[in-house]
Amino acid sequence: MGEEGGGRSCGTTRELQKLKRQAMEYYRENDVPRRLEELLNSTFYLQPADVYGHLANCFSKLAKPPTIYKIMGKSVLDGLGLPTLQVEVFCTIQNFPKRVCSVMIPTHFKVYENALPELVEAEEAERSLAVSTAVRWVNESITEELRGLEPSNQAEVDCMLRTFFANKVQEDKERKELEKSQEDSAGPVPPPQILPPPPPPPTKKKGQKPGKKNSAIEKPIIPAEPVEPVLCGSMAIGAVSLAVAKTSAILGSIPLYLNIALLKHSQEQSAALTMPLLMASVVSCGKSSPGKLNLMKEVICIPHPGLTTKQGVEMLLEIQKQIKKTLEMPPPPKADNRKGLNGNKRSQQPIAGKMSHLGCLTINCDIMEQPLLLIQGVCANLELELGTNLHLAINCAGHELMDYSKGKYEVLTGTHKNAAEMLDLYVDLINKYPFIIALIDPLRKEDSEQWDSICNALGSRCYIIAGTANKSISKLLEPGSISIPRSHGLIINHTNQTTMSDLVEITNLIDSTKHIAVLGSTEAESSDDSLVDLAVGLGVRFIKLGGLSRGERVTKYNRLLTIEEELVQNGTRGMCYFLLCFHLAMNKGTKMGRGGIEVPRQEGKGIQRIISADKTRMALATMYIVVLMDYLFT
């Protein structure tokens, strides 16, 4: 009995010694004894009040960097109650999976008002399929592809996402080819019916109303380009890329905009970040509005660049409130019989309609001057001067105005103009209202010759910006020449397969070609405010968020105010000289004052803004004026 007991005791001792040796090797390989000794020594000298809290902080710094554990996608509702994609990121942090963040990405689908029920149903079905496909991609494939990667390695994550998307594109191509071959083998398909070309416009007759010019021979319009295909489910790529960038920012205890700025500047922190200039919609008189006017889908206010973002938002809120009050007032007893640009009488007063999905009021206007005169009157009541305290931009949405049956743009209900007449209309509009400094999509993208003409005619006085007339970011980044209309700037959106690396690359490309980058919201926005961080981090010149109404848009303006406060507190808010120099170039009354750039003020009216600047900033401002004028006039 004793011998057996002694044998078991020896065996247990040998096992314990073996375990001790393994433990010593394990701890030695991970450098535990040395680090623990240093940590205990430093803790003794520091003698913190919370010993274990201090040790926990020190051990957390020695932990392995977090890695992606799981990415989860699900369908949620956007600001209009329509389905969109939400992505959540879970990371392995100190051996435990933890949820880090979530993001929502808007869909690329347009919002149709007063559309046919059949079109609405088809759009809803397509949207639901796109979101459900994206959810499946995220939960089944992308989460497996990215598991174990560090969120801080954005370039590697985006590269894997691009590869995944390229494979999906190839699969879709092969599927369509297979379906086509099966259809061909089933039997010949009758050729599609070719519709006869539209009849030529009637010749000008005696007694024709003035303002409707008609050339002797009009060129046939260029057919509309086919809609750029969007692969169903592609929004998963953009959403996951944004979610990983936000995860990296949270784990690094920095704001998202700073993480994006580090990506743009190759991990070198910029000394100062510039707030983008606001483009805020105040009224809408587009194709879906109840009045005759179709040309102005959005009338946009741009506050003076010398104002802070907070001051600009406060000004815009006052303008918006005053517009609502003006529209609620009863019309005057006598109508104004003066005529507008189109020859119609200015008799009907604009009336308030419903709030647009763009966050601004849709109003009833029958002539082009009505919304502009409305804003002029509102600004006069607030002692603001258009062209000094703020400027206007017009989103013309030229692609929505084309009546293909007539081959002309329907600027007013029943009033059509060809591309050449549209150029005359815009020149007259800018001559009459010089405080309009930007036209967005004045024509459809197919009328490239007229884009050249409008840039030549108005380029020194007004920015011509391509929004819908622009290509998608993925197309712009493809090798080879991409045909886009001539313009001064492009509106870019974060949708579909656009990754963070794509946004950095496209903004660098836009900057290198002396174009203006405008980061814009989509028509159907969600409550996610990451778009604002992207705008600040990428350093775009303008941000276009819609109006100061609707929760999904107001939350983005709130984020802008928060970021500005942070930059001011940190002393990293940069000065935006771009539009300020344009203001100097366009406003002859503006001058260089002592110690700053001085905007003149009228007696008893207006807001005087003196932007302090030392000699270096004044020299920089002068240099920017020279560069800007050289750019505008060449």
XYZ file of C-alpha atoms in Angstrom:
634
model
C 0.000 0.000 0.000
C 2.816 2.384 0.893
C 4.707 1.718 -2.301
C 1.618 2.346 -4.392
C 0.944 5.629 -2.550
C 4.521 6.746 -3.010
C 4.387 5.977 -6.750
C 1.297 8.116 -7.211
C 2.924 10.949 -5.256
C 6.014 10.859 -7.451
C 3.887 10.885 -10.587
C 1.941 13.901 -9.362
C 5.153 15.745 -8.531
C 6.571 15.077 -11.997
C 3.349 16.371 -13.602
C 3.465 19.516 -11.477
C 7.093 20.145 -12.381
C 6.253 19.643 -16.034
C 3.392 22.151 -15.782
C 5.657 24.639 -14.015
C 8.239 24.364 -16.773
C 5.530 24.880 -19.416
C 4.180 27.888 -17.522
C 7.653 29.407 -17.208
C 8.263 28.940 -20.930
C 4.850 30.405 -21.777
C 5.348 33.496 -19.594
C 8.954 33.910 -20.747
C 7.904 33.781 -24.434
C 5.375 36.552 -23.775
C 7.897 38.564 -21.737
C 5.600 38.498 -18.703
C 8.205 38.430 -15.876
C 10.104 41.494 -17.099
C 6.993 43.539 -17.888
C 5.355 42.564 -14.604
C 8.439 43.564 -12.630
C 8.603 46.948 -14.373
C 4.891 47.505 -13.849
C 4.984 46.675 -10.141
C 8.032 48.879 -9.603
C 6.455 51.851 -11.398
C 3.207 51.343 -9.497
C 5.050 51.405 -6.179
C 6.772 54.690 -7.023
C 3.548 56.287 -8.351
C 1.381 54.869 -5.559
C -1.939 55.681 -7.347
C -5.107 55.923 -5.280
C -6.749 53.212 -7.404
C -4.023 50.573 -7.626
C -6.015 48.046 -9.602
C -7.392 50.714 -11.922
C -3.821 51.781 -12.675
C -2.769 48.181 -13.281
C -5.794 47.618 -15.540
C -4.883 50.647 -17.641
C -1.288 49.493 -17.960
C -2.266 45.944 -18.878
C -4.755 47.235 -21.487
C -1.893 49.014 -23.268
C -0.001 45.733 -23.439
C -2.981 43.857 -24.888
C -3.095 42.806 -28.522
C -4.820 45.264 -30.863
C -8.531 44.602 -31.371
C -9.524 42.556 -34.383
C -12.806 42.186 -36.207
C -14.861 39.388 -34.685
C -18.133 39.749 -36.566
C -19.927 42.164 -38.880
C -23.704 42.102 -38.807
C -26.066 43.663 -41.319
C -29.770 44.273 -40.972
C -32.557 46.199 -42.650
C -33.728 49.382 -40.916
C -35.835 52.392 -41.920
C -34.432 55.678 -43.177
C -35.829 59.177 -42.654
C -38.675 58.549 -45.105
C -39.660 55.186 -43.638
C -38.008 53.289 -46.491
C -35.681 50.300 -45.982
C -31.953 50.855 -45.875
C -28.878 49.016 -44.569
C -27.412 49.160 -41.085
C -24.043 47.550 -40.317
C -22.754 46.718 -36.827
C -19.135 45.843 -36.052
C -18.072 43.525 -33.220
C -14.412 43.253 -32.267
C -12.390 40.870 -30.132
C -11.054 43.143 -27.390
C -8.919 41.553 -24.666
C -10.232 38.081 -25.554
C -13.919 39.056 -25.470
C -16.216 40.018 -28.379
C -17.684 43.501 -27.947
C -19.978 45.618 -30.090
C -18.120 48.774 -31.120
C -20.357 50.790 -33.449
C -23.047 50.832 -36.112
C -23.596 52.911 -39.240
C -26.383 53.371 -41.773
C -25.847 54.100 -45.433
C -28.489 55.748 -47.652
C -29.640 54.083 -50.831
C -29.007 55.542 -54.277
C -32.685 55.438 -55.244
C -34.460 58.646 -56.161
C -37.527 59.789 -54.272
C -40.429 60.305 -56.643
C -43.268 62.606 -55.677
C -46.562 62.451 -57.563
C -45.326 59.377 -59.437
C -47.504 56.641 -60.915
C -48.379 53.830 -58.476
C -46.792 51.266 -60.805
C -43.474 53.148 -60.740
C -43.577 53.492 -56.962
C -44.280 49.782 -56.464
C -41.480 48.763 -58.830
C -39.065 51.114 -57.055
C -40.045 49.750 -53.633
C -39.531 46.167 -54.794
C -36.108 47.000 -56.250
C -35.083 48.851 -53.096
C -36.168 45.969 -50.842
C -34.243 43.480 -52.973
C -31.112 45.659 -52.883
C -31.228 45.958 -49.083
C -31.959 42.260 -48.477
C -29.129 41.256 -50.828
C -26.735 43.606 -49.019
C -27.763 42.131 -45.653
C -27.068 38.629 -46.954
C -23.652 39.644 -48.316
C -22.656 41.149 -44.973
C -23.871 38.297 -42.773
C -22.751 35.380 -44.929
C -19.606 36.375 -46.804
C -18.105 39.715 -45.798
C -18.018 38.908 -42.078
C -15.985 35.769 -42.857
C -13.657 37.645 -45.221
C -12.811 40.326 -42.663
C -12.701 38.254 -39.475
C -9.360 38.653 -37.716
C -8.350 41.880 -39.496
C -7.405 44.966 -37.512
C -9.901 47.817 -38.107
C -7.011 50.288 -38.210
C -5.813 48.736 -41.480
C -8.368 50.530 -43.681
C -6.412 50.015 -46.907
C -6.367 46.216 -46.481
C -10.056 46.136 -45.572
C -11.008 48.232 -48.615
C -8.824 46.096 -50.876
C -10.610 42.936 -49.727
C -13.986 44.625 -50.178
C -13.062 45.669 -53.725
C -11.985 42.133 -54.551
C -15.200 40.738 -53.115
C -17.261 43.219 -55.145
C -15.325 42.466 -58.352
C -16.117 38.774 -57.884
C -19.799 39.586 -57.428
C -19.761 41.678 -60.611
C -18.215 38.761 -62.490
C -20.793 36.360 -61.079
C -23.599 38.677 -62.165
C -22.099 38.954 -65.657
C -21.832 35.180 -66.008
C -25.389 34.739 -64.759
C -26.734 37.179 -67.355
C -24.749 35.496 -70.123
C -26.158 32.123 -69.089
C -29.704 33.474 -69.061
C -29.174 35.006 -72.480
C -27.830 31.753 -73.928
C -30.813 29.874 -72.514
C -33.192 32.385 -74.071
C -31.408 32.093 -77.433
C -31.625 28.312 -77.335
C -35.323 28.483 -76.494
C -36.129 30.243 -79.766
C -35.659 33.483 -81.676
C -36.815 36.623 -79.943
C -38.786 39.102 -82.078
C -36.841 42.319 -82.629
C -37.923 45.248 -80.494
C -40.301 47.694 -82.078
C -38.485 50.823 -83.223
C -40.522 53.939 -82.575
C -40.491 56.628 -85.279
C -38.504 59.748 -84.423
C -40.502 62.623 -82.929
C -41.903 65.084 -85.472
C -39.884 68.248 -86.048
C -40.990 71.298 -84.069
C -43.455 73.538 -85.864
C -42.135 76.586 -87.649
C -42.711 79.965 -86.094
C -46.123 81.279 -87.049
C -47.492 84.750 -87.229
C -48.694 85.973 -83.862
C -46.474 83.640 -81.885
C -45.935 84.803 -78.305
C -42.683 86.648 -77.619
C -39.944 84.837 -75.704
C -40.336 81.564 -77.640
C -37.417 81.799 -80.028
C -37.150 79.244 -82.750
C -34.153 78.694 -84.978
C -34.630 77.847 -88.635
C -33.100 74.393 -88.263
C -32.761 72.716 -84.883
C -30.372 69.868 -84.315
C -31.963 66.653 -83.096
C -31.277 66.054 -79.411
C -28.757 63.461 -78.346
C -30.566 60.438 -76.885
C -30.269 59.929 -73.152
C -27.385 57.762 -72.046
C -28.391 54.444 -70.501
C -28.653 54.561 -66.743
C -25.417 53.491 -65.083
C -26.072 49.992 -63.737
C -25.924 49.436 -59.982
C -25.275 45.906 -58.798
C -27.953 44.749 -56.396
C -26.468 44.614 -52.903
C -23.513 46.913 -53.642
C -24.412 49.191 -50.731
C -22.923 46.530 -48.443
C -19.421 47.521 -49.599
C -19.748 51.223 -48.780
C -21.485 50.544 -45.471
C -18.883 48.062 -44.228
C -15.996 50.314 -45.256
C -17.517 53.236 -43.336
C -18.276 51.021 -40.326
C -14.675 49.799 -40.162
C -13.376 53.389 -40.375
C -15.695 54.435 -37.546
C -14.635 51.395 -35.511
C -10.987 52.322 -35.927
C -11.728 55.875 -34.779
C -13.618 54.720 -31.673
C -10.923 52.214 -30.696
C -8.273 54.882 -31.220
C -10.255 57.402 -29.130
C -10.317 59.933 -31.960
C -13.281 61.398 -33.899
C -14.145 59.901 -37.266
C -13.250 63.087 -39.158
C -9.700 62.955 -37.792
C -9.378 59.294 -38.787
C -10.479 60.180 -42.339
C -8.030 63.102 -42.414
C -5.220 60.726 -41.422
C -6.214 58.418 -44.281
C -6.205 61.337 -46.726
C -2.840 62.664 -45.575
C -1.133 59.251 -45.290
C -1.334 59.098 -41.482
C 0.208 62.554 -41.075
C -1.963 64.745 -38.902
C -2.853 68.067 -40.530
C -2.137 71.199 -38.529
C -5.637 72.555 -39.202
C -8.931 71.263 -40.563
C -11.291 73.491 -42.526
C -15.029 73.450 -42.064
C -16.887 72.958 -45.361
C -19.066 75.824 -46.544
C -22.797 75.263 -46.150
C -25.175 74.706 -49.045
C -28.605 74.751 -47.417
C -31.846 74.388 -49.378
C -34.544 76.915 -48.446
C -37.308 76.387 -51.037
C -38.122 73.915 -53.798
C -39.840 74.756 -57.100
C -39.018 71.696 -59.171
C -40.875 69.312 -61.412
C -42.920 67.896 -58.537
C -43.941 71.289 -57.112
C -47.591 72.381 -57.513
C -46.831 75.540 -59.531
C -45.808 75.970 -63.150
C -42.136 76.574 -62.390
C -39.970 73.469 -62.909
C -36.493 74.970 -63.189
C -35.555 75.395 -59.526
C -35.621 72.052 -57.762
C -33.652 73.657 -54.943
C -32.926 77.281 -54.167
C -29.852 77.062 -51.952
C -28.372 79.627 -49.555
C -24.605 79.857 -49.013
C -23.707 81.989 -45.958
C -20.759 84.360 -46.141
C -17.496 82.405 -45.672
C -16.407 84.804 -42.943
C -19.158 83.480 -40.688
C -18.659 80.494 -38.466
C -20.787 77.437 -39.097
C -22.871 78.283 -36.038
C -23.490 81.841 -37.282
C -24.349 80.498 -40.726
C -26.862 78.008 -39.330
C -28.465 80.714 -37.173
C -28.796 82.954 -40.235
C -30.351 80.131 -42.266
C -32.832 79.344 -39.497
C -33.951 82.980 -39.404
C -34.377 82.986 -43.181
C -36.389 79.775 -43.026
C -38.656 81.134 -40.269
C -39.206 84.370 -42.176
C -40.088 82.459 -45.362
C -42.750 80.503 -43.472
C -44.201 83.716 -42.028
C -44.231 85.376 -45.452
C -45.985 82.436 -47.063
C -48.644 82.413 -44.334
C -49.500 86.075 -44.927
C -52.575 86.805 -47.090
C -51.804 88.056 -50.623
C -51.929 91.822 -51.241
C -55.149 93.216 -52.751
C -53.447 94.420 -55.927
C -51.332 92.281 -58.199
C -48.007 93.379 -59.622
C -48.398 93.568 -63.387
C -44.713 93.740 -64.242
C -43.528 90.941 -66.472
C -40.849 88.371 -65.774
C -38.234 86.692 -67.904
C -40.773 84.436 -69.582
C -43.266 87.169 -70.382
C -45.910 86.026 -67.892
C -47.412 88.386 -65.359
C -46.197 88.299 -61.810
C -49.641 88.078 -60.281
C -49.821 84.810 -58.381
C -48.272 84.755 -54.922
C -46.308 81.697 -53.796
C -48.183 79.575 -51.293
C -46.743 77.121 -48.800
C -46.978 73.478 -49.644
C -45.818 70.385 -47.841
C -42.342 69.934 -46.476
C -40.143 68.371 -49.126
C -38.090 65.240 -48.514
C -35.118 67.549 -49.119
C -35.876 69.358 -45.860
C -37.228 72.582 -47.379
C -40.660 73.934 -48.295
C -42.137 73.074 -51.674
C -43.829 76.284 -52.836
C -46.151 77.222 -55.658
C -44.447 79.504 -58.205
C -45.483 80.295 -61.770
C -42.509 82.390 -62.913
C -38.779 82.231 -62.326
C -38.495 85.454 -60.385
C -40.960 84.482 -57.658
C -38.687 82.372 -55.396
C -35.785 84.791 -55.871
C -37.912 87.844 -55.052
C -39.317 85.978 -52.054
C -35.817 85.384 -50.676
C -34.777 88.951 -51.522
C -37.698 90.307 -49.510
C -36.993 87.991 -46.590
C -33.333 89.025 -46.522
C -34.310 92.704 -46.663
C -36.564 92.247 -43.633
C -33.672 90.601 -41.773
C -31.255 93.359 -42.863
C -29.217 90.892 -44.872
C -27.829 91.772 -48.259
C -27.702 89.104 -50.947
C -24.268 89.089 -52.530
C -22.640 90.362 -49.332
C -23.943 88.423 -46.336
C -24.940 85.366 -48.334
C -25.194 84.052 -51.901
C -27.568 81.730 -53.714
C -27.138 78.572 -55.742
C -29.761 76.922 -57.937
C -30.143 73.183 -58.398
C -31.763 73.188 -61.841
C -31.994 69.368 -62.178
C -31.736 69.676 -65.949
C -32.111 65.921 -66.467
C -35.625 66.094 -64.980
C -36.736 68.940 -67.254
C -36.213 67.283 -70.640
C -39.404 66.495 -72.533
C -38.149 63.891 -75.006
C -41.349 63.988 -77.035
C -40.546 67.607 -77.933
C -36.778 67.424 -77.585
C -36.731 70.460 -75.272
C -36.487 71.438 -71.618
C -39.806 72.234 -69.962
C -38.715 75.086 -67.683
C -42.322 76.067 -66.999
C -45.419 73.992 -67.544
C -46.158 74.437 -71.265
C -42.982 76.482 -71.905
C -40.204 74.558 -73.642
C -36.690 75.675 -74.579
C -33.923 74.009 -76.510
C -30.357 73.813 -75.220
C -29.267 77.062 -76.891
C -32.256 78.918 -75.440
C -31.422 77.503 -72.013
C -28.033 79.170 -72.256
C -29.682 82.532 -72.975
C -32.044 81.974 -70.054
C -29.183 81.360 -67.616
C -27.194 84.345 -68.859
C -30.241 86.602 -68.371
C -30.844 85.097 -64.921
C -27.278 85.718 -63.711
C -27.285 89.232 -65.221
C -30.448 90.072 -63.314
C -29.494 88.286 -60.078
C -25.684 88.432 -59.748
C -25.861 87.033 -56.202
C -26.437 83.580 -57.752
C -22.928 82.093 -57.698
C -23.611 78.451 -58.585
C -25.782 76.485 -61.004
C -26.086 72.749 -60.335
C -26.997 70.539 -63.298
C -28.179 73.396 -65.543
C -28.429 70.899 -68.427
C -28.508 67.173 -68.850
C -25.105 65.553 -69.259
C -25.664 64.588 -72.906
C -25.629 68.284 -74.010
C -21.847 68.548 -73.648
C -21.515 71.372 -76.197
C -23.905 73.536 -74.187
C -21.974 72.756 -70.997
C -18.909 74.178 -72.744
C -20.904 77.223 -73.831
C -22.348 77.927 -70.392
C -18.903 77.603 -68.785
C -17.498 80.058 -71.336
C -20.368 82.485 -70.866
C -20.738 82.376 -67.079
C -17.571 80.729 -65.778
C -16.067 84.002 -64.542
C -19.181 84.878 -62.524
C -20.764 81.616 -61.486
C -19.758 78.046 -60.622
C -21.163 75.381 -62.927
C -21.429 72.164 -60.910
C -22.254 68.664 -62.114
C -24.392 66.614 -59.754
C -26.587 64.036 -61.446
C -24.742 64.879 -64.671
C -21.638 63.438 -63.035
C -20.509 59.813 -63.171
C -20.367 57.582 -60.112
C -17.149 57.591 -58.110
C -16.256 54.074 -59.212
C -16.585 55.132 -62.876
C -14.507 58.270 -62.352
C -11.723 56.191 -60.834
C -11.624 53.678 -63.665
C -8.489 53.873 -65.847
C -8.932 55.683 -69.134
C -10.761 58.830 -70.097
C -14.281 59.207 -68.716
C -16.598 61.559 -70.572
C -18.153 64.058 -68.165
C -19.504 67.547 -68.893
C -17.166 70.476 -68.488
C -17.743 72.088 -65.098
C -16.071 73.790 -62.167
C -16.996 71.175 -59.598
C -18.533 67.794 -58.893
C -21.024 66.606 -56.289
C -19.942 63.274 -54.846
C -22.052 60.940 -52.703
C -21.135 58.079 -50.423
C -23.347 55.287 -51.727
C -23.172 51.751 -53.067
C -19.651 50.300 -53.466
C -17.782 53.513 -52.590
C -15.139 52.790 -49.943
C -13.210 55.222 -47.754
C -10.161 54.694 -49.965
C -12.277 55.613 -52.999
C -13.391 58.862 -51.348
C -9.799 59.790 -50.526
C -8.705 59.012 -54.075
C -11.518 60.926 -55.791
C -11.087 64.039 -53.634
C -7.353 64.022 -54.331
C -8.146 63.724 -58.045
C -10.656 66.590 -57.910
C -8.200 68.801 -56.008
C -5.413 68.054 -58.481
C -7.585 69.153 -61.424
C -8.565 72.480 -59.792
C -12.170 71.400 -59.434
C -14.478 71.969 -56.483
C -15.502 68.955 -54.413
C -19.018 69.060 -52.976
C -20.041 66.229 -50.666
C -23.786 65.853 -50.956
C -26.491 63.957 -49.151
C -28.818 61.690 -51.076
C -32.544 62.240 -51.487
C -33.463 59.510 -48.989
C -31.245 60.164 -45.966
C -30.924 58.260 -42.706
C -30.244 59.569 -39.205
C -26.556 58.622 -39.467
C -24.360 61.739 -39.266
C -21.090 60.199 -40.519
C -21.392 62.145 -43.786
C -20.365 65.322 -41.950
C -17.223 63.687 -40.561
C -16.356 62.554 -44.079
C -16.733 66.102 -45.405
C -14.464 67.603 -42.728
C -11.880 64.831 -42.925
C -11.717 64.886 -46.728
C -11.457 68.678 -46.789
C -14.208 69.264 -49.359
C -15.122 72.877 -50.190
C -18.900 72.564 -49.766
C -21.321 70.246 -48.021
C -24.862 69.974 -49.372
C -27.245 68.604 -46.743
C -30.656 69.853 -47.872
C -32.796 72.082 -45.676
C -32.856 72.697 -41.936
C -35.932 70.540 -41.408
C -36.554 66.803 -40.985
C -34.672 64.940 -38.275
C -32.362 63.010 -40.606
C -31.000 66.286 -41.993
C -30.986 68.390 -38.820
C -28.858 65.740 -37.078
C -26.133 66.381 -39.651
C -26.216 70.128 -39.055
C -25.920 69.405 -35.321
C -22.868 67.272 -36.010
C -21.329 70.138 -37.990
C -21.768 72.445 -34.998
C -20.212 69.875 -32.670
C -17.173 69.393 -34.896
C -16.646 73.143 -35.191
C -16.711 73.474 -31.405
C -14.133 70.694 -31.079
C -11.823 72.269 -33.655
C -12.060 75.669 -31.991
C -11.325 74.175 -28.562
C -8.346 72.260 -29.949
C -7.089 75.263 -31.913
C -7.164 73.273 -35.170
C -9.930 75.087 -37.058
C -8.510 76.388 -40.335
C -9.667 79.404 -42.327
C -11.456 78.767 -45.608
C -10.085 81.274 -48.124
C -11.693 79.781 -51.203
C -15.165 81.347 -51.332
C -13.861 84.339 -49.429
C -11.512 85.063 -52.327
C -14.345 84.487 -54.778
C -16.387 86.969 -52.759
C -13.565 89.487 -53.044
C -13.287 88.898 -56.765
C -17.026 89.251 -57.383
C -17.930 91.990 -54.900
C -16.267 95.207 -55.987
C -17.209 96.888 -52.711
C -15.174 94.439 -50.644
C -11.680 95.647 -49.808
C -8.635 94.800 -47.790
C -9.009 96.661 -44.502
C -6.500 97.331 -41.794
C -5.731 94.056 -40.063
C -8.237 92.028 -42.051
C -10.596 91.551 -44.969
C -13.405 94.043 -44.547
C -16.917 93.721 -45.938
C -18.599 97.124 -46.309
C -21.806 97.804 -44.477
C -24.674 100.089 -45.299
C -26.037 102.564 -42.777
C -28.584 100.829 -40.581
C -28.566 97.606 -42.612
C -26.587 94.447 -43.063
C -24.103 92.617 -40.920
C -20.534 93.841 -40.817
C -18.035 91.030 -40.712
C -14.386 91.814 -40.168
C -12.295 88.714 -40.477
C -9.129 89.250 -38.481
C -5.932 88.330 -40.245
C -2.298 89.107 -39.744
C 0.091 90.083 -42.526
C 0.722 86.456 -43.438
C -2.986 85.703 -43.858
C -3.484 88.872 -45.885
C -0.666 87.838 -48.171
C -2.183 84.365 -48.491
C -5.593 85.856 -49.283
C -4.058 88.039 -51.985
C -2.269 85.013 -53.423
C -5.521 83.023 -53.478
C -7.264 85.829 -55.341
C -4.613 85.776 -58.050
C -4.765 81.993 -58.343
C -8.568 81.966 -58.336
C -8.927 84.655 -60.965
C -6.342 82.892 -63.119
C -8.390 79.701 -62.754
C -11.745 81.334 -63.475
C -10.679 83.269 -66.560
C -8.621 80.531 -68.237
